[in-house]
Short mmCIF file of C-alpha atoms in Angstrom, two decimals:
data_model
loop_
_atom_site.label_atom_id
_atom_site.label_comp_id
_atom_site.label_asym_id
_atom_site.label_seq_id
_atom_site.Cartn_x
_atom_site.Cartn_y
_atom_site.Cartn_z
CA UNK A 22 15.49 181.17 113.79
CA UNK A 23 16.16 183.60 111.24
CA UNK A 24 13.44 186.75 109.58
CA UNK A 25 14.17 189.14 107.19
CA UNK A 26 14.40 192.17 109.01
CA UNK A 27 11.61 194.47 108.82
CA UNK A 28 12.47 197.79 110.23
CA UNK A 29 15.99 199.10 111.44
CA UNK A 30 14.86 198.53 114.94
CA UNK A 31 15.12 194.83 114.95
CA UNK A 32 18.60 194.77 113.84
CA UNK A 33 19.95 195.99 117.50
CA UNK A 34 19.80 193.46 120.51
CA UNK A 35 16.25 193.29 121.27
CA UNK A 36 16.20 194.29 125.64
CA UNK A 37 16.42 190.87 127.73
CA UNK A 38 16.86 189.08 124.71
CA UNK A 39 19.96 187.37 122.52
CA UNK A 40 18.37 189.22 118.82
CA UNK A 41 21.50 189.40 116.52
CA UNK A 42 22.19 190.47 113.08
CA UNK A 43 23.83 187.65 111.13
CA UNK A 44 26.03 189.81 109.78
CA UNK A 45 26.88 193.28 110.58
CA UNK A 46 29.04 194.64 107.88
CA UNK A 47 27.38 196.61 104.80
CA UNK A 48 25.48 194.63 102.26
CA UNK A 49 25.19 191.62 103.66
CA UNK A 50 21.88 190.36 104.15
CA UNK A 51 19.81 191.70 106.41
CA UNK A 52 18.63 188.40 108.78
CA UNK A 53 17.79 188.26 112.57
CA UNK A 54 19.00 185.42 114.58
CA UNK A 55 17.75 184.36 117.96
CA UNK A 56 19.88 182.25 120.32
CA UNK A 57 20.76 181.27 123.34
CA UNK A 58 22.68 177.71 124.84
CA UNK A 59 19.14 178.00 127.18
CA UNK A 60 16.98 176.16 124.20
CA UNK A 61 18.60 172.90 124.45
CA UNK A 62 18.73 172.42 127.80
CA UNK A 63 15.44 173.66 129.14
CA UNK A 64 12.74 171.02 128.10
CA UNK A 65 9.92 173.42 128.18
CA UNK A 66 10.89 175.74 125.26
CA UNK A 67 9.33 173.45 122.44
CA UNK A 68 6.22 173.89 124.25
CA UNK A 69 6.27 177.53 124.17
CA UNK A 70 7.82 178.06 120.89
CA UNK A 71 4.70 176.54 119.67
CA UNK A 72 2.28 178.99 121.90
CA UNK A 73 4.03 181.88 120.49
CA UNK A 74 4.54 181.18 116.52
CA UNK A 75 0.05 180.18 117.28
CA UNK A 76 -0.31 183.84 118.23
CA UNK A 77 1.05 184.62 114.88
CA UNK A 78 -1.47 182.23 112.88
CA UNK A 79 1.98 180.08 112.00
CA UNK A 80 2.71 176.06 112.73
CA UNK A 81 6.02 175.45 115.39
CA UNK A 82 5.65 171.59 113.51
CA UNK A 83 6.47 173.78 110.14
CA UNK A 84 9.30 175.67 111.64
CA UNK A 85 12.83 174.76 110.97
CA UNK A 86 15.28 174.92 113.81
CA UNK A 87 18.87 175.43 114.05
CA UNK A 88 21.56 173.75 116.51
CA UNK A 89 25.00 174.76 116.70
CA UNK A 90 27.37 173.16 118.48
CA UNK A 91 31.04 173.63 120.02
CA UNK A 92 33.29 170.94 121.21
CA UNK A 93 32.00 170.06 124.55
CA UNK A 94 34.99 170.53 126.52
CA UNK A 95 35.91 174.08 125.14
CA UNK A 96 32.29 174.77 125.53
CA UNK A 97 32.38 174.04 129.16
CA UNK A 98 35.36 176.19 130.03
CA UNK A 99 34.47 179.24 127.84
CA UNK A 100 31.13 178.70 129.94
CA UNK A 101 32.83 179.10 133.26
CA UNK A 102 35.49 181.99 131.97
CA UNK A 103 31.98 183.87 131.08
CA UNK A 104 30.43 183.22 134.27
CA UNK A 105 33.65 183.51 136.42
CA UNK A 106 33.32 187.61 134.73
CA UNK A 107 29.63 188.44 135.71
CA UNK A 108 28.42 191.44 137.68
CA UNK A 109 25.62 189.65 138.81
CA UNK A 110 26.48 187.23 141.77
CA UNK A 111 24.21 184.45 140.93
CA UNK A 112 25.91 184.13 137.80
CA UNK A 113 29.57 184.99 139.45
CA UNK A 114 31.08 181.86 140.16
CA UNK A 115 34.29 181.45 142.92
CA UNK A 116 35.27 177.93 142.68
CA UNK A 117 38.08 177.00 141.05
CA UNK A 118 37.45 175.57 137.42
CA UNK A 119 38.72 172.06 138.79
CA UNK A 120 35.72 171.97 141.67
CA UNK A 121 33.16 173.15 139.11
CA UNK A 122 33.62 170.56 136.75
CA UNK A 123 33.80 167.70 139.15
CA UNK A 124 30.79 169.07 140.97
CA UNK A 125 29.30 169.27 137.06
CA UNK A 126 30.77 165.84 136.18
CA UNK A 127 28.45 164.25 138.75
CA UNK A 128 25.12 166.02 138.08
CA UNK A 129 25.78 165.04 134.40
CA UNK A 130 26.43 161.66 134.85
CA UNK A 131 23.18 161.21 137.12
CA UNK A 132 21.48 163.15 134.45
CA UNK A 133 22.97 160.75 131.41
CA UNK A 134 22.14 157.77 133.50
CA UNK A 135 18.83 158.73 133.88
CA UNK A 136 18.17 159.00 130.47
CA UNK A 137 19.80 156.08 129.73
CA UNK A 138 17.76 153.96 131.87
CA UNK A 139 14.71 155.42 130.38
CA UNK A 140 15.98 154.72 127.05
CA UNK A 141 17.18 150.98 127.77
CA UNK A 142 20.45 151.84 127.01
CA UNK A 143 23.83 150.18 128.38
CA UNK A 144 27.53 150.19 128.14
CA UNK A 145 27.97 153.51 126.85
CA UNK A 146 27.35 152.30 123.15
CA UNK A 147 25.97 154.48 120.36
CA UNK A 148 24.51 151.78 119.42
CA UNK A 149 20.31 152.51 118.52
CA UNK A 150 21.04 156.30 119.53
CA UNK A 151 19.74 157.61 116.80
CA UNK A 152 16.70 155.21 116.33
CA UNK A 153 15.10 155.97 119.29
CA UNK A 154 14.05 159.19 118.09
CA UNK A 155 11.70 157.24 116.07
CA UNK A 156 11.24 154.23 117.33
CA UNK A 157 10.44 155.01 121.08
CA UNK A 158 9.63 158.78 120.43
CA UNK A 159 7.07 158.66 123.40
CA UNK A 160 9.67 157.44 125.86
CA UNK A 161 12.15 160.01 124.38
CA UNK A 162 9.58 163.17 124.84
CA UNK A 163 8.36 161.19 128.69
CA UNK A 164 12.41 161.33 129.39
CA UNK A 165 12.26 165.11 128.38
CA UNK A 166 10.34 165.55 131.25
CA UNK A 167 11.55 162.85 133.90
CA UNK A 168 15.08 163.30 133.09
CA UNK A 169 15.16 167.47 132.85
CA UNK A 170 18.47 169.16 133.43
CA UNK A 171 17.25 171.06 136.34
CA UNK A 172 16.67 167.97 138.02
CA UNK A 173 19.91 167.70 138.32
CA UNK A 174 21.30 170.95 138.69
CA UNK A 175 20.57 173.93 140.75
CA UNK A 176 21.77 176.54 138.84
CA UNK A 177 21.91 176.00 135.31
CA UNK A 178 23.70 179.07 134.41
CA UNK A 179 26.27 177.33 135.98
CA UNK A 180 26.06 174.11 134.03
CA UNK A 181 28.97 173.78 132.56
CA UNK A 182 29.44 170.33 132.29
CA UNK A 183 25.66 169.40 131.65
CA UNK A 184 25.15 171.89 128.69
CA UNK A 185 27.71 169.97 126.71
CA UNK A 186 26.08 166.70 126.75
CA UNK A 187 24.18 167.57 123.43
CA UNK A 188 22.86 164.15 122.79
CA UNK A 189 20.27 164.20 125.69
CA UNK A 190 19.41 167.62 124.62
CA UNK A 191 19.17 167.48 120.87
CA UNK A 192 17.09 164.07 120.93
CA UNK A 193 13.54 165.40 122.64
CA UNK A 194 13.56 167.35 119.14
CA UNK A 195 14.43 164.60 117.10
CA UNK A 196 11.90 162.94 118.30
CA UNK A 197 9.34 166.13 118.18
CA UNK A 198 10.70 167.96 115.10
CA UNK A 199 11.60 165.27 112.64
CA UNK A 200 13.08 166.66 109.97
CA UNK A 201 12.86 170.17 110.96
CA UNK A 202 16.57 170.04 112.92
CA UNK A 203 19.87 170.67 111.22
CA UNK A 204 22.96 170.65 113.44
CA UNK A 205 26.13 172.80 112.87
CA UNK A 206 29.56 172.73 114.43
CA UNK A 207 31.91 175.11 115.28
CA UNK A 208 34.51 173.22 113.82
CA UNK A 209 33.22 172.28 110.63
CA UNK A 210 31.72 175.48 110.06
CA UNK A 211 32.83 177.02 106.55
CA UNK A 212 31.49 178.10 103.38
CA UNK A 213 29.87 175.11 101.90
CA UNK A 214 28.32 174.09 105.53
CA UNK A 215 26.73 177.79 105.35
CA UNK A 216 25.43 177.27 101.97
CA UNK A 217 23.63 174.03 102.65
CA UNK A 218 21.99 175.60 105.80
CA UNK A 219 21.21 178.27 104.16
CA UNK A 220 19.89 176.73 100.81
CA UNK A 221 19.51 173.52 100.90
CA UNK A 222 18.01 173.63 104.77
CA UNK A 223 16.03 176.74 104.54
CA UNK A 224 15.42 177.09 101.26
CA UNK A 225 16.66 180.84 101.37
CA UNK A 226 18.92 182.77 98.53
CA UNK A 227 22.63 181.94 98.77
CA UNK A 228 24.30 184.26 96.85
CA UNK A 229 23.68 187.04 93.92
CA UNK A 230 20.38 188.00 94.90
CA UNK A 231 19.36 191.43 97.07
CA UNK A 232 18.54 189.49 99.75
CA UNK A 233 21.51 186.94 99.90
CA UNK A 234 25.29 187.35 99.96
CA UNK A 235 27.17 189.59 97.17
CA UNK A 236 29.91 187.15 97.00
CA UNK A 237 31.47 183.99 97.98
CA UNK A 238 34.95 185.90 99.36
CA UNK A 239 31.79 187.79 102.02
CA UNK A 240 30.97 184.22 103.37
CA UNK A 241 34.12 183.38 103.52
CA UNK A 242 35.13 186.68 105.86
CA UNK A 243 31.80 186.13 107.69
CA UNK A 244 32.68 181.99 108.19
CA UNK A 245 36.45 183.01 109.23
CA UNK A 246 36.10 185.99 111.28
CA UNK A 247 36.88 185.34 115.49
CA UNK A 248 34.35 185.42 117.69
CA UNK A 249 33.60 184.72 121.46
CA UNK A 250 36.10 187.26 122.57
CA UNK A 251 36.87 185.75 126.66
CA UNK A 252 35.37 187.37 129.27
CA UNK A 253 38.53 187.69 130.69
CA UNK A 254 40.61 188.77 127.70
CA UNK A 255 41.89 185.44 126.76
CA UNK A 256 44.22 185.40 129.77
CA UNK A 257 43.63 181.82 130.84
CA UNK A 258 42.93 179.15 128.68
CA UNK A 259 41.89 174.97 129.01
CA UNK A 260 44.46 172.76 131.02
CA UNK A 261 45.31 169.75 129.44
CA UNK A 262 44.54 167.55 132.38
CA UNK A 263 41.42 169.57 132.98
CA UNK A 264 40.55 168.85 128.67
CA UNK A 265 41.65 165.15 129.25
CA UNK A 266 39.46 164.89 132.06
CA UNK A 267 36.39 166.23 130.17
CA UNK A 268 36.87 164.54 127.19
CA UNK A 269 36.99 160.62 128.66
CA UNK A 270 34.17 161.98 130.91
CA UNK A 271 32.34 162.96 127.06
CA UNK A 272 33.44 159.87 125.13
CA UNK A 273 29.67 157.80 125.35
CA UNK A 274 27.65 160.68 124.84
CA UNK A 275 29.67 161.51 121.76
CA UNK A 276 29.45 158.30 120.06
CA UNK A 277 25.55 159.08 120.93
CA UNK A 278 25.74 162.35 119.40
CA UNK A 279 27.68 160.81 116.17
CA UNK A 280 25.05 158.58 115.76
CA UNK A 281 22.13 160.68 116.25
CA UNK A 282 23.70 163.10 113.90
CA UNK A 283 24.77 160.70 111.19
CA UNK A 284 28.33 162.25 110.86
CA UNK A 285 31.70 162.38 112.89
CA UNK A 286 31.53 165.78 114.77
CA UNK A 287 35.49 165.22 115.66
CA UNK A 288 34.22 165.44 119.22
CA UNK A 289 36.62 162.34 121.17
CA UNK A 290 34.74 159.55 121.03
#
């Protein structure tokens, strides 16, 4: 989500929380984003969205609600450098990169399959993917539920593989937020993708006003600028056998995720 900041305060990392200015440098204006990979995958958060934007007199059905997206396989490994770099051993993972994503390879394809039998789907094919979010929006939202990621997985900070399968997580709010979800990725992320989130999605001021951007050349730098620094300085980086692997292992859920989405992420399909 994104506020206009208030007070100073909120534009430093709120404590236990992922609270971010949009843009740091001088000028630029002055929004708070809230984020984590966590609100896809955990089914519940719709549910308490909604409790906490009623405390505040305000409708989560009225709400708009951002997605952005990475290709799957990068995803996955960044994922694993991160967690392969954490202080805290639940999070600190030993195994190899190879043994986590075949151990993640089969949760995720028990966790596909079951949605996929709840969804009468068969052979992989896009095909109806993105109707179902209308048409059987009942059996979508009872698959939420039946079919939830931790079902399937342990330890979901160590989902590497699962958290890229964006179709089974992006559907439930489809189905529950029609209209009120607009998807971004990574890749296609540039000026004019900004501007229609930003103005033609949220109806917010673009650029020229005091509370938009000065200039076109500042979304451009902010657009542009490298992010997602590796945890372990960049030292390591996706095999390709490892990025083959994961990318036949992605190839139905992406033609899923085209469909639902109505566009050609670039994701191999």
């Amino acid at each position: 989500r994104a506020t206009p900041l208030r007070t100073a305060t909120l534009a430093r990392r709120a404590p236990g929380g992922s609270r971010w200015r949009l843009d740091e440098r001088k000028g630029a204006p002055q929004y708070v984003v809230e984020y984590t990979p966590h609100y896809l995958v955990l089914g519940d958060v719709r549910s308490k969205i909604c409790a906490t934007l009623a405390l505040g007199g305000a409708d989560c059905n009225s709400a708009k609600y951002v997605a952005a997206l990475r290709d799957p396989s990068k995803r996955a490994y960044s994922q694993y450098v991160m967690k392969t770099h954490m202080r805290i051993s639940m999070y600190n993972d030993r195994r190899t990169f190879g043994q986590a994503i075949a151990a993640g390879m089969r949760q995720t394809k028990s966790y596909a399959a079951c949605w996929d039998k709840a969804l009468s789907f068969k052979n992989g094919t896009g095909a109806r993917a993105a109707a179902v979010a209308s048409s059987r929006k009942d059996d979508v939202l009872a698959a939420a539920k039946s079919c939830a990621a931790s079902k399937f997985h342990g330890n979901l900070y160590q989902a590497y593989v699962l958290k890229s399968a964006y179709y089974y997580q992006l559907l439930p709010w489809y189905a529950a937020m029609p209209g009120r979800v607009h998807v971004l990725t990574l890749e296609r992320l540039d000026a004019d993708a900004l501007k229609n989130l930003v103005e033609n999605f949220l109806g917010l001021p673009f650029l020229g006003s005091r509370e938009a951007y000065k200039t076109l050349g500042q979304v451009e730098g902010l657009v542009t600028a490298k992010r997602n620094a590796a945890r372990d300085g960049g030292a390591t980086s996706l095999g390709d056998e490892d990025r083959a692997t994961l990318d036949d292992f992605y190839r139905p859920m992406n033609r899923k995720l085209d469909a639902l989405l109505g566009f050609a992420t670039g994701y191999p399909t």
